[in-house]
Tab-separated table of C-alpha atoms in Angstrom:
chain	number	residue	atom	x	y	z
A	1	UNK	CA	-0.760	-17.402	-14.138
A	2	UNK	CA	-3.117	-16.625	-11.354
A	3	UNK	CA	-2.201	-17.325	-7.735
A	4	UNK	CA	-4.949	-19.499	-6.431
A	5	UNK	CA	-6.482	-19.362	-2.925
A	6	UNK	CA	-4.893	-22.772	-2.010
A	7	UNK	CA	-1.408	-21.451	-3.357
A	8	UNK	CA	-1.696	-18.497	-1.251
A	9	UNK	CA	-2.857	-20.162	1.896
A	10	UNK	CA	0.158	-22.544	1.590
A	11	UNK	CA	2.458	-19.661	1.202
A	12	UNK	CA	1.202	-17.751	4.178
A	13	UNK	CA	1.338	-20.809	6.315
A	14	UNK	CA	5.085	-20.833	5.636
A	15	UNK	CA	5.853	-17.088	5.774
A	16	UNK	CA	3.360	-15.813	8.442
A	17	UNK	CA	1.961	-12.254	8.849
A	18	UNK	CA	5.283	-11.192	10.483
A	19	UNK	CA	7.542	-12.223	7.569
A	20	UNK	CA	10.973	-10.566	7.812
A	21	UNK	CA	12.422	-9.768	4.363
A	22	UNK	CA	16.078	-9.205	3.763
A	23	UNK	CA	17.373	-5.768	3.143
A	24	UNK	CA	17.396	-2.366	4.765
A	25	UNK	CA	13.652	-1.966	5.771
A	26	UNK	CA	12.712	-5.708	5.829
A	27	UNK	CA	11.966	-5.805	9.612
A	28	UNK	CA	9.284	-3.097	9.402
A	29	UNK	CA	6.669	-5.912	8.888
A	30	UNK	CA	7.272	-6.976	12.422
A	31	UNK	CA	6.758	-3.650	14.150
A	32	UNK	CA	3.388	-3.494	15.874
A	33	UNK	CA	1.886	-0.051	15.677
A	34	UNK	CA	4.843	1.191	13.450
A	35	UNK	CA	4.632	4.941	13.077
A	36	UNK	CA	1.182	4.996	14.786
A	37	UNK	CA	0.230	8.576	15.603
A	38	UNK	CA	-1.435	7.504	18.713
A	39	UNK	CA	2.054	7.369	20.271
A	40	UNK	CA	2.805	11.019	20.696
A	41	UNK	CA	6.319	12.092	21.256
A	42	UNK	CA	8.239	15.284	21.526
A	43	UNK	CA	11.131	15.702	19.149
A	44	UNK	CA	13.434	15.073	22.143
A	45	UNK	CA	11.735	11.708	22.840
A	46	UNK	CA	12.646	10.575	19.252
A	47	UNK	CA	16.292	10.825	20.186
A	48	UNK	CA	15.970	8.436	23.108
A	49	UNK	CA	17.845	5.240	22.756
A	50	UNK	CA	20.238	6.489	20.099
A	51	UNK	CA	17.630	6.602	17.302
A	52	UNK	CA	17.816	9.619	14.999
A	53	UNK	CA	19.807	12.779	15.510
A	54	UNK	CA	18.317	14.577	18.350
A	55	UNK	CA	15.762	17.562	18.629
A	56	UNK	CA	15.296	19.893	15.709
A	57	UNK	CA	16.725	23.390	16.132
A	58	UNK	CA	14.828	26.254	14.762
A	59	UNK	CA	16.276	28.069	11.697
A	60	UNK	CA	17.026	31.868	12.067
A	61	UNK	CA	16.359	32.122	8.389
A	62	UNK	CA	12.920	30.588	8.819
A	63	UNK	CA	13.377	27.817	6.240
A	64	UNK	CA	14.450	24.514	7.725
A	65	UNK	CA	14.866	23.287	11.139
A	66	UNK	CA	17.498	20.553	11.535
A	67	UNK	CA	19.326	18.703	14.258
A	68	UNK	CA	22.515	19.952	15.736
A	69	UNK	CA	25.459	19.454	13.507
A	70	UNK	CA	23.391	19.433	10.294
A	71	UNK	CA	23.122	22.245	7.727
A	72	UNK	CA	21.413	22.952	4.466
A	73	UNK	CA	22.093	24.730	1.274
A	74	UNK	CA	19.692	26.171	-1.099
A	75	UNK	CA	20.267	24.601	-4.592
A	76	UNK	CA	17.413	26.130	-6.591
A	77	UNK	CA	14.650	28.633	-5.531
A	78	UNK	CA	11.826	29.439	-7.891
A	79	UNK	CA	11.698	33.090	-8.910
A	80	UNK	CA	15.298	33.572	-7.521
A	81	UNK	CA	17.673	31.208	-9.072
A	82	UNK	CA	17.918	31.121	-12.930
A	83	UNK	CA	18.431	28.444	-15.570
A	84	UNK	CA	21.238	28.503	-18.022
A	85	UNK	CA	18.806	30.103	-20.569
A	86	UNK	CA	18.125	33.108	-18.352
A	87	UNK	CA	14.608	32.301	-17.190
A	88	UNK	CA	13.754	31.828	-13.427
A	89	UNK	CA	13.633	28.413	-11.930
A	90	UNK	CA	10.125	26.973	-12.408
A	91	UNK	CA	7.956	26.447	-9.396
A	92	UNK	CA	6.202	23.590	-7.451
A	93	UNK	CA	9.136	21.256	-7.186
A	94	UNK	CA	8.113	17.596	-6.929
A	95	UNK	CA	9.581	14.113	-7.627
A	96	UNK	CA	13.364	14.129	-7.865
A	97	UNK	CA	16.202	11.621	-8.324
A	98	UNK	CA	20.001	11.833	-8.358
A	99	UNK	CA	22.568	10.529	-10.786
A	100	UNK	CA	26.229	10.412	-11.109
A	101	UNK	CA	27.455	13.348	-13.321
A	102	UNK	CA	30.594	14.181	-15.083
A	103	UNK	CA	33.779	15.036	-13.208
A	104	UNK	CA	32.365	14.206	-9.827
A	105	UNK	CA	29.166	16.256	-10.134
A	106	UNK	CA	25.666	15.130	-9.090
A	107	UNK	CA	22.790	15.359	-11.625
A	108	UNK	CA	19.214	15.797	-10.305
A	109	UNK	CA	16.013	15.656	-12.482
A	110	UNK	CA	13.324	17.807	-10.793
A	111	UNK	CA	9.524	17.530	-11.572
A	112	UNK	CA	7.473	20.654	-11.616
A	113	UNK	CA	3.954	19.810	-10.707
A	114	UNK	CA	2.167	22.570	-12.720
A	115	UNK	CA	-1.263	21.987	-14.104
A	116	UNK	CA	-3.395	23.788	-16.525
A	117	UNK	CA	-2.603	26.716	-18.902
A	118	UNK	CA	0.703	28.567	-18.613
A	119	UNK	CA	-1.013	31.818	-17.809
A	120	UNK	CA	-1.952	30.466	-14.390
A	121	UNK	CA	1.579	30.306	-13.234
A	122	UNK	CA	4.294	33.052	-12.696
A	123	UNK	CA	7.083	30.572	-13.400
A	124	UNK	CA	6.083	27.689	-15.580
A	125	UNK	CA	8.659	25.388	-17.336
A	126	UNK	CA	10.220	27.407	-20.162
A	127	UNK	CA	9.282	26.261	-23.583
A	128	UNK	CA	12.769	25.294	-24.727
A	129	UNK	CA	12.892	24.532	-28.551
A	130	UNK	CA	12.869	20.893	-29.371
A	131	UNK	CA	11.914	19.798	-25.842
A	132	UNK	CA	8.172	20.656	-25.966
A	133	UNK	CA	5.419	18.190	-25.976
A	134	UNK	CA	2.305	20.544	-25.685
A	135	UNK	CA	3.106	24.269	-25.902
A	136	UNK	CA	-0.126	25.018	-23.862
A	137	UNK	CA	1.018	23.043	-20.745
A	138	UNK	CA	2.890	24.525	-17.871
A	139	UNK	CA	4.827	21.660	-16.278
A	140	UNK	CA	7.896	19.606	-17.026
A	141	UNK	CA	11.288	18.760	-15.594
A	142	UNK	CA	14.559	20.558	-15.138
A	143	UNK	CA	17.941	19.057	-14.721
A	144	UNK	CA	20.301	20.364	-12.042
A	145	UNK	CA	24.007	19.809	-11.945
A	146	UNK	CA	25.732	20.262	-8.516
A	147	UNK	CA	29.512	20.359	-8.276
A	148	UNK	CA	31.034	21.760	-5.162
A	149	UNK	CA	29.884	25.491	-5.155
A	150	UNK	CA	28.702	25.351	-8.801
A	151	UNK	CA	25.000	24.841	-9.668
A	152	UNK	CA	23.585	24.793	-13.211
A	153	UNK	CA	19.993	24.193	-14.263
A	154	UNK	CA	18.347	23.619	-17.691
A	155	UNK	CA	15.151	22.230	-19.111
A	156	UNK	CA	14.898	18.486	-19.629
A	157	UNK	CA	11.250	18.376	-20.826
A	158	UNK	CA	8.547	20.996	-21.259
A	159	UNK	CA	4.932	21.250	-22.252
A	160	UNK	CA	3.761	18.351	-19.846
A	161	UNK	CA	1.307	18.766	-17.224
A	162	UNK	CA	1.226	18.034	-13.474
A	163	UNK	CA	4.436	16.389	-13.288
A	164	UNK	CA	4.099	14.832	-9.843
A	165	UNK	CA	6.346	11.835	-8.894
A	166	UNK	CA	7.967	9.371	-11.246
A	167	UNK	CA	11.041	6.988	-10.868
A	168	UNK	CA	14.517	6.403	-11.905
A	169	UNK	CA	15.611	3.510	-14.054
A	170	UNK	CA	18.424	0.866	-13.879
A	171	UNK	CA	19.835	2.548	-16.970
A	172	UNK	CA	20.077	6.002	-15.345
A	173	UNK	CA	17.144	7.906	-16.740
A	174	UNK	CA	14.213	9.584	-15.082
A	175	UNK	CA	10.428	8.551	-15.885
A	176	UNK	CA	8.356	11.673	-15.180
A	177	UNK	CA	4.533	10.969	-14.613
A	178	UNK	CA	1.666	13.291	-15.389
A	179	UNK	CA	-0.875	13.194	-12.521
A	180	UNK	CA	-3.757	14.448	-14.671
A	181	UNK	CA	-6.282	13.025	-17.259
A	182	UNK	CA	-6.864	16.208	-19.202
A	183	UNK	CA	-7.432	15.619	-22.929
A	184	UNK	CA	-6.952	17.993	-25.784
A	185	UNK	CA	-9.397	20.739	-25.464
A	186	UNK	CA	-9.612	20.538	-21.716
A	187	UNK	CA	-8.014	23.052	-19.399
A	188	UNK	CA	-6.504	24.788	-22.428
A	189	UNK	CA	-4.553	21.727	-23.570
A	190	UNK	CA	-3.806	21.012	-27.244
A	191	UNK	CA	-2.810	17.304	-26.712
A	192	UNK	CA	-3.864	14.568	-24.412
A	193	UNK	CA	-2.152	14.271	-21.066
A	194	UNK	CA	-1.758	11.664	-18.291
A	195	UNK	CA	1.277	9.933	-19.679
A	196	UNK	CA	4.763	8.896	-18.639
A	197	UNK	CA	7.830	10.449	-20.422
A	198	UNK	CA	11.466	9.491	-20.159
A	199	UNK	CA	14.157	12.197	-19.414
A	200	UNK	CA	17.846	11.597	-19.794
A	201	UNK	CA	19.890	13.722	-17.334
A	202	UNK	CA	23.083	13.021	-19.060
A	203	UNK	CA	22.296	13.432	-22.713
A	204	UNK	CA	20.306	16.539	-23.756
A	205	UNK	CA	20.049	15.486	-27.372
A	206	UNK	CA	18.021	12.293	-26.166
A	207	UNK	CA	15.357	14.436	-24.673
A	208	UNK	CA	14.577	16.196	-28.027
A	209	UNK	CA	10.957	15.564	-29.548
A	210	UNK	CA	9.505	14.224	-26.382
A	211	UNK	CA	7.258	11.313	-26.908
A	212	UNK	CA	4.707	9.850	-24.373
A	213	UNK	CA	5.100	6.183	-23.415
A	214	UNK	CA	1.465	5.371	-24.282
A	215	UNK	CA	1.979	1.621	-23.475
A	216	UNK	CA	2.042	2.536	-19.783
A	217	UNK	CA	-1.424	3.958	-19.830
A	218	UNK	CA	-3.203	7.332	-19.580
A	219	UNK	CA	-4.480	8.079	-16.185
A	220	UNK	CA	-3.428	10.205	-13.002
A	221	UNK	CA	0.091	8.725	-12.748
A	222	UNK	CA	1.931	9.307	-9.591
A	223	UNK	CA	5.153	7.088	-9.345
A	224	UNK	CA	6.845	4.280	-11.141
A	225	UNK	CA	9.621	1.703	-10.444
A	226	UNK	CA	11.300	-0.835	-12.613
A	227	UNK	CA	11.935	-4.380	-11.601
A	228	UNK	CA	15.541	-4.809	-12.941
A	229	UNK	CA	15.285	-8.551	-13.024
A	230	UNK	CA	12.000	-9.256	-14.645
A	231	UNK	CA	11.567	-6.086	-16.671
A	232	UNK	CA	8.145	-5.210	-15.314
A	233	UNK	CA	7.210	-1.622	-14.421
A	234	UNK	CA	4.959	-0.910	-11.480
A	235	UNK	CA	2.926	2.315	-11.329
A	236	UNK	CA	0.649	4.095	-8.814
A	237	UNK	CA	-2.327	6.269	-9.421
A	238	UNK	CA	-3.338	9.127	-7.226
A	239	UNK	CA	-7.130	9.456	-7.770
A	240	UNK	CA	-10.524	9.163	-6.200
A	241	UNK	CA	-14.111	8.813	-7.116
A	242	UNK	CA	-13.407	5.905	-7.307
A	243	UNK	CA	-10.043	5.360	-5.600
A	244	UNK	CA	-6.950	4.734	-7.708
A	245	UNK	CA	-5.177	1.531	-8.624
A	246	UNK	CA	-1.793	-0.066	-8.529
A	247	UNK	CA	-0.660	-1.196	-12.003
A	248	UNK	CA	1.934	-3.516	-13.539
A	249	UNK	CA	3.206	-3.270	-17.031
A	250	UNK	CA	4.809	-6.444	-18.594
A	251	UNK	CA	7.055	-5.889	-21.613
A	252	UNK	CA	6.443	-7.595	-24.859
A	253	UNK	CA	8.365	-10.846	-25.552
A	254	UNK	CA	11.914	-10.120	-26.600
A	255	UNK	CA	11.890	-6.451	-25.537
A	256	UNK	CA	15.207	-5.289	-23.944
A	257	UNK	CA	15.286	-2.316	-21.676
A	258	UNK	CA	17.808	0.483	-22.153
A	259	UNK	CA	18.253	4.258	-22.681
A	260	UNK	CA	15.490	5.499	-24.936
A	261	UNK	CA	13.968	1.990	-25.543
A	262	UNK	CA	10.607	2.711	-23.880
A	263	UNK	CA	9.832	5.609	-26.432
A	264	UNK	CA	10.211	3.187	-29.298
A	265	UNK	CA	7.388	0.956	-28.054
A	266	UNK	CA	4.011	0.846	-29.747
A	267	UNK	CA	0.891	2.312	-27.983
A	268	UNK	CA	-0.376	-0.979	-27.124
A	269	UNK	CA	2.843	-2.867	-26.545
A	270	UNK	CA	3.052	-5.224	-23.634
A	271	UNK	CA	0.341	-5.765	-21.079
A	272	UNK	CA	-1.002	-3.328	-18.608
A	273	UNK	CA	-2.878	-4.732	-15.608
A	274	UNK	CA	-4.339	-3.613	-12.278
A	275	UNK	CA	-3.965	-5.472	-9.107
A	276	UNK	CA	-6.598	-7.653	-7.222
A	277	UNK	CA	-5.819	-8.640	-3.537
A	278	UNK	CA	-7.109	-11.306	-1.437
A	279	UNK	CA	-6.311	-12.351	2.073
A	280	UNK	CA	-5.120	-15.787	3.354
A	281	UNK	CA	-8.637	-17.146	3.439
A	282	UNK	CA	-9.168	-16.350	-0.205
A	283	UNK	CA	-11.540	-13.363	0.507
A	284	UNK	CA	-11.381	-10.482	-1.982
A	285	UNK	CA	-9.974	-7.213	-0.478
A	286	UNK	CA	-11.785	-4.116	-2.063
A	287	UNK	CA	-9.528	-1.565	-0.585
A	288	UNK	CA	-6.034	-1.377	0.983
A	289	UNK	CA	-7.376	0.651	3.937
A	290	UNK	CA	-9.009	-2.547	5.193
A	291	UNK	CA	-5.670	-3.484	6.678
A	292	UNK	CA	-5.529	-2.458	10.289
A	293	UNK	CA	-2.259	-4.186	11.366
A	294	UNK	CA	1.246	-4.031	10.274
A	295	UNK	CA	2.396	-7.358	8.902
A	296	UNK	CA	-0.966	-7.954	7.107
A	297	UNK	CA	-0.170	-9.987	4.017
A	298	UNK	CA	-2.330	-10.094	0.860
A	299	UNK	CA	-1.890	-12.292	-2.275
A	300	UNK	CA	-2.000	-10.356	-5.534
A	301	UNK	CA	-3.435	-11.249	-8.848
A	302	UNK	CA	-3.384	-8.919	-12.034
A	303	UNK	CA	-6.226	-8.103	-14.100
A	304	UNK	CA	-5.891	-6.756	-17.766
A	305	UNK	CA	-6.734	-3.132	-18.324
A	306	UNK	CA	-9.458	-3.063	-21.147
A	307	UNK	CA	-8.564	0.452	-22.673
A	308	UNK	CA	-5.303	1.683	-21.389
A	309	UNK	CA	-5.589	5.034	-23.240
A	310	UNK	CA	-8.829	5.824	-21.577
A	311	UNK	CA	-10.551	6.726	-24.830
A	312	UNK	CA	-13.972	7.356	-23.333
A	313	UNK	CA	-13.694	6.117	-19.655
A	314	UNK	CA	-10.989	6.651	-17.175
A	315	UNK	CA	-8.954	3.465	-16.619
A	316	UNK	CA	-9.977	2.970	-12.953
A	317	UNK	CA	-13.617	3.423	-14.022
A	318	UNK	CA	-13.393	0.552	-16.491
A	319	UNK	CA	-13.528	-1.921	-13.585
A	320	UNK	CA	-16.696	-2.904	-11.661
A	321	UNK	CA	-16.731	-3.586	-7.846
A	322	UNK	CA	-14.970	-7.007	-7.107
A	323	UNK	CA	-12.724	-6.808	-10.136
A	324	UNK	CA	-9.821	-4.841	-8.660
A	325	UNK	CA	-8.510	-3.592	-5.316
A	326	UNK	CA	-8.463	0.170	-4.776
A	327	UNK	CA	-6.601	2.631	-2.478
A	328	UNK	CA	-6.727	6.437	-1.798
A	329	UNK	CA	-3.636	8.508	-2.536
A	330	UNK	CA	-1.374	5.872	-3.925
A	331	UNK	CA	1.882	8.064	-4.028
A	332	UNK	CA	5.532	7.476	-3.880
A	333	UNK	CA	7.331	4.284	-4.570
A	334	UNK	CA	10.940	3.013	-4.278
A	335	UNK	CA	12.528	-0.179	-5.540
A	336	UNK	CA	14.709	-1.941	-2.939
A	337	UNK	CA	15.141	-5.359	-1.413
A	338	UNK	CA	13.855	-7.067	-4.578
A	339	UNK	CA	10.464	-5.497	-4.421
A	340	UNK	CA	8.525	-2.213	-4.548
A	341	UNK	CA	7.718	-0.130	-1.527
A	342	UNK	CA	4.386	1.643	-2.145
A	343	UNK	CA	2.818	4.620	-0.189
A	344	UNK	CA	-0.791	5.323	0.415
A	345	UNK	CA	-0.835	8.818	1.906
A	346	UNK	CA	-4.164	8.697	3.609
A	347	UNK	CA	-7.733	7.432	3.625
A	348	UNK	CA	-10.791	9.460	4.613
A	349	UNK	CA	-14.602	9.193	4.131
A	350	UNK	CA	-14.185	7.844	0.569
A	351	UNK	CA	-12.404	4.730	1.871
A	352	UNK	CA	-13.798	1.774	4.026
A	353	UNK	CA	-11.183	2.681	6.878
A	354	UNK	CA	-9.540	5.899	7.674
A	355	UNK	CA	-5.821	6.235	8.381
A	356	UNK	CA	-2.952	8.925	7.922
A	357	UNK	CA	-0.697	6.827	5.892
A	358	UNK	CA	0.475	3.276	4.907
A	359	UNK	CA	3.667	1.878	3.315
A	360	UNK	CA	3.359	-1.502	1.589
A	361	UNK	CA	5.954	-3.851	0.157
A	362	UNK	CA	5.178	-5.757	-3.084
A	363	UNK	CA	7.215	-8.928	-3.506
A	364	UNK	CA	7.090	-9.852	-7.182
A	365	UNK	CA	8.538	-13.476	-6.569
A	366	UNK	CA	5.892	-14.363	-3.886
A	367	UNK	CA	3.244	-12.066	-5.471
A	368	UNK	CA	2.381	-10.761	-1.981
A	369	UNK	CA	1.762	-7.276	-0.616
A	370	UNK	CA	2.840	-6.745	3.058
A	371	UNK	CA	1.773	-3.685	5.129
A	372	UNK	CA	5.042	-2.356	6.615
A	373	UNK	CA	3.938	0.944	8.041
A	374	UNK	CA	0.543	2.112	9.379
A	375	UNK	CA	-0.028	5.635	10.688
A	376	UNK	CA	-3.150	6.172	12.615
A	377	UNK	CA	-5.326	9.341	12.155
A	378	UNK	CA	-3.288	12.225	13.775
A	379	UNK	CA	-5.760	14.098	16.086
A	380	UNK	CA	-3.675	17.320	16.259
A	381	UNK	CA	-1.778	17.972	12.898
A	382	UNK	CA	-0.765	21.497	14.071
A	383	UNK	CA	1.332	20.136	17.013
A	384	UNK	CA	4.982	19.233	16.287
A	385	UNK	CA	6.051	15.712	17.057
A	386	UNK	CA	3.586	13.402	15.335
A	387	UNK	CA	3.681	12.498	11.644
A	388	UNK	CA	1.022	12.081	8.991
A	389	UNK	CA	0.545	11.909	5.293
A	390	UNK	CA	3.666	10.099	3.918
A	391	UNK	CA	4.386	10.863	0.289
A	392	UNK	CA	7.664	10.545	-1.425
A	393	UNK	CA	10.040	7.908	0.114
A	394	UNK	CA	13.565	6.721	-0.339
A	395	UNK	CA	15.565	3.876	1.217
A	396	UNK	CA	18.298	5.263	3.290
A	397	UNK	CA	21.892	4.053	2.924
A	398	UNK	CA	22.020	4.282	6.825
A	399	UNK	CA	19.137	1.944	7.287
A	400	UNK	CA	15.334	2.263	7.083
A	401	UNK	CA	13.356	4.713	5.209
A	402	UNK	CA	13.269	8.478	4.796
A	403	UNK	CA	9.777	9.833	4.208
A	404	UNK	CA	8.522	13.268	2.958
A	405	UNK	CA	5.466	14.413	4.810
A	406	UNK	CA	2.491	15.841	3.019
A	407	UNK	CA	0.024	15.941	5.724
A	408	UNK	CA	-1.859	18.659	7.654
A	409	UNK	CA	-0.216	21.332	9.719
A	410	UNK	CA	3.478	20.815	10.484
A	411	UNK	CA	5.591	19.258	7.669
A	412	UNK	CA	8.656	17.063	8.298
A	413	UNK	CA	11.155	14.836	6.687
A	414	UNK	CA	11.315	11.825	9.004
A	415	UNK	CA	13.016	8.590	9.291
A	416	UNK	CA	11.706	5.079	10.130
A	417	UNK	CA	14.165	2.460	11.397
A	418	UNK	CA	13.921	-1.272	10.431
A	419	UNK	CA	11.739	-1.865	13.530
A	420	UNK	CA	9.387	0.991	12.805
A	421	UNK	CA	10.800	3.577	15.299
A	422	UNK	CA	10.485	7.074	13.926
A	423	UNK	CA	12.591	10.168	14.228
A	424	UNK	CA	12.624	13.750	12.745
A	425	UNK	CA	15.184	14.950	10.274
A	426	UNK	CA	13.763	18.307	9.259
A	427	UNK	CA	10.863	20.507	9.708
A	428	UNK	CA	9.579	23.110	7.134
A	429	UNK	CA	9.660	26.555	8.758
A	430	UNK	CA	8.779	28.542	5.711
A	431	UNK	CA	5.332	29.967	6.414
A	432	UNK	CA	3.385	30.736	3.330
A	433	UNK	CA	0.206	31.469	5.310
A	434	UNK	CA	-0.269	34.248	7.824
A	435	UNK	CA	0.872	34.729	11.329
A	436	UNK	CA	-2.713	34.041	12.543
A	437	UNK	CA	-3.206	31.076	10.310
A	438	UNK	CA	0.262	29.633	9.339
A	439	UNK	CA	0.568	27.295	6.517
A	440	UNK	CA	3.584	25.089	5.522
A	441	UNK	CA	3.960	23.404	2.145
A	442	UNK	CA	4.714	19.704	1.755
A	443	UNK	CA	8.112	18.229	1.393
A	444	UNK	CA	8.720	16.308	-1.913
A	445	UNK	CA	11.579	14.627	-3.919
A	446	UNK	CA	13.422	13.157	-1.029
A	447	UNK	CA	16.543	11.384	-2.373
A	448	UNK	CA	20.174	10.661	-1.355
A	449	UNK	CA	23.142	11.628	-3.489
A	450	UNK	CA	24.817	8.722	-5.165
A	451	UNK	CA	27.616	8.738	-2.642
A	452	UNK	CA	25.105	8.951	0.273
A	453	UNK	CA	26.540	11.970	1.810
A	454	UNK	CA	23.827	14.510	0.893
A	455	UNK	CA	20.088	14.213	1.303
A	456	UNK	CA	18.143	16.291	-1.249
A	457	UNK	CA	14.633	17.332	-0.678
A	458	UNK	CA	12.252	20.022	-1.866
A	459	UNK	CA	9.647	22.376	-0.339
A	460	UNK	CA	7.012	22.332	-3.058
A	461	UNK	CA	5.732	25.814	-2.586
A	462	UNK	CA	7.157	28.199	-3.643
A	463	UNK	CA	9.626	25.600	-5.171
A	464	UNK	CA	12.902	25.165	-3.279
A	465	UNK	CA	15.411	22.434	-3.734
A	466	UNK	CA	17.637	21.793	-0.533
A	467	UNK	CA	20.837	19.907	0.092
A	468	UNK	CA	21.216	18.496	3.561
A	469	UNK	CA	24.423	17.453	4.998
A	470	UNK	CA	25.625	16.439	8.489
A	471	UNK	CA	26.725	13.480	10.723
A	472	UNK	CA	24.747	10.791	9.172
A	473	UNK	CA	24.964	7.498	10.989
A	474	UNK	CA	23.695	3.982	10.812
A	475	UNK	CA	20.310	3.847	12.515
A	476	UNK	CA	19.713	1.251	15.216
A	477	UNK	CA	16.573	-0.937	14.566
């Protein structure tokens, strides 16, 4: 059922642009200029008023600057650590999630964002027998088991391409997303790519003979979340020319979610739709970059995708202007507080309005999209202290969000309190450029351990998984 202009006008009259939602980051909607990079602070300033953990201390090892009292441990390191099978850990770590493992262990599924032929990469995901989709492809996932001082790693899926983000499921599996539209015969591939695959961290047998979940569409997938109450899946697309879309998949009548159930679906099972937004006056919103204030609320309708497998035309190009709403760099997502937190990393000349990051909250019950976080364009990315380019996100057990930065210049993990105050958690100090022209890779895969004691995150290049521990505390609003 479509949400009419009258319906939405009535709802917004009750909720208002500053609606406060229950849960750990609900109050972000009321934070004017939340995370705006026009408010420049030094790392010391972020500690003012008891928010955060104080200034970051340079790392003598040149890897990770952390606040006093915190420490890190290298879990995997591409080209240095090895899998159970003897090959080196693959490179380009990306989306990651944690799960309870056996005998107190933590299991992590780690994407490896490797695109194109295997010969292009020194450390592609090994082609483990029975776990390969396309033997020409470089990417995939590894599963990492951490128990005290013991670390083991093995292949979860191989022969996929450009495994960027993804999402965990209520039934404790990982959905890994291919951020590519390469078809068989393109870039050396022997099969079509641009799909979602399911990886079970606890059952190696369940991962044999990988099958794409074609019902979720073929496009440049970024992230996915599952609505545990209604069964919908929400998916982001990181694409431009034109900008990407936000999708919803509705399961077929009678379908019951569970381990391995998605791979049993037919290619056209359920309904895949793209979103269409309009403001409280009923005016169509063509691009999410139009929102210039936190607390902006849009109503959402859903429009059927004509050809979800993109047989001849990319899914996002199947819609004409006015049919759907677009956004640049739709990236990480996290399900919490009864809805989906959705990141748009930045917008530039391809978009109506430029910014350096947005975080939205989609409320499926009200069918509204609320702008929680807005980052103005950072005028000096090389200077430490300002943040830009949010990518992967997670909801913190200590309140607010933890965000992985994929911007320009200095790269951070940073927190955002319920009221939108920000503070640094870590800074990447691994220079992969030169002394004259330093370069620092993005952070990816930020996620807490199931017990909330350890924050895991990756430095994408060369590919390092880190475990951060310290005196975590509940953050003030």
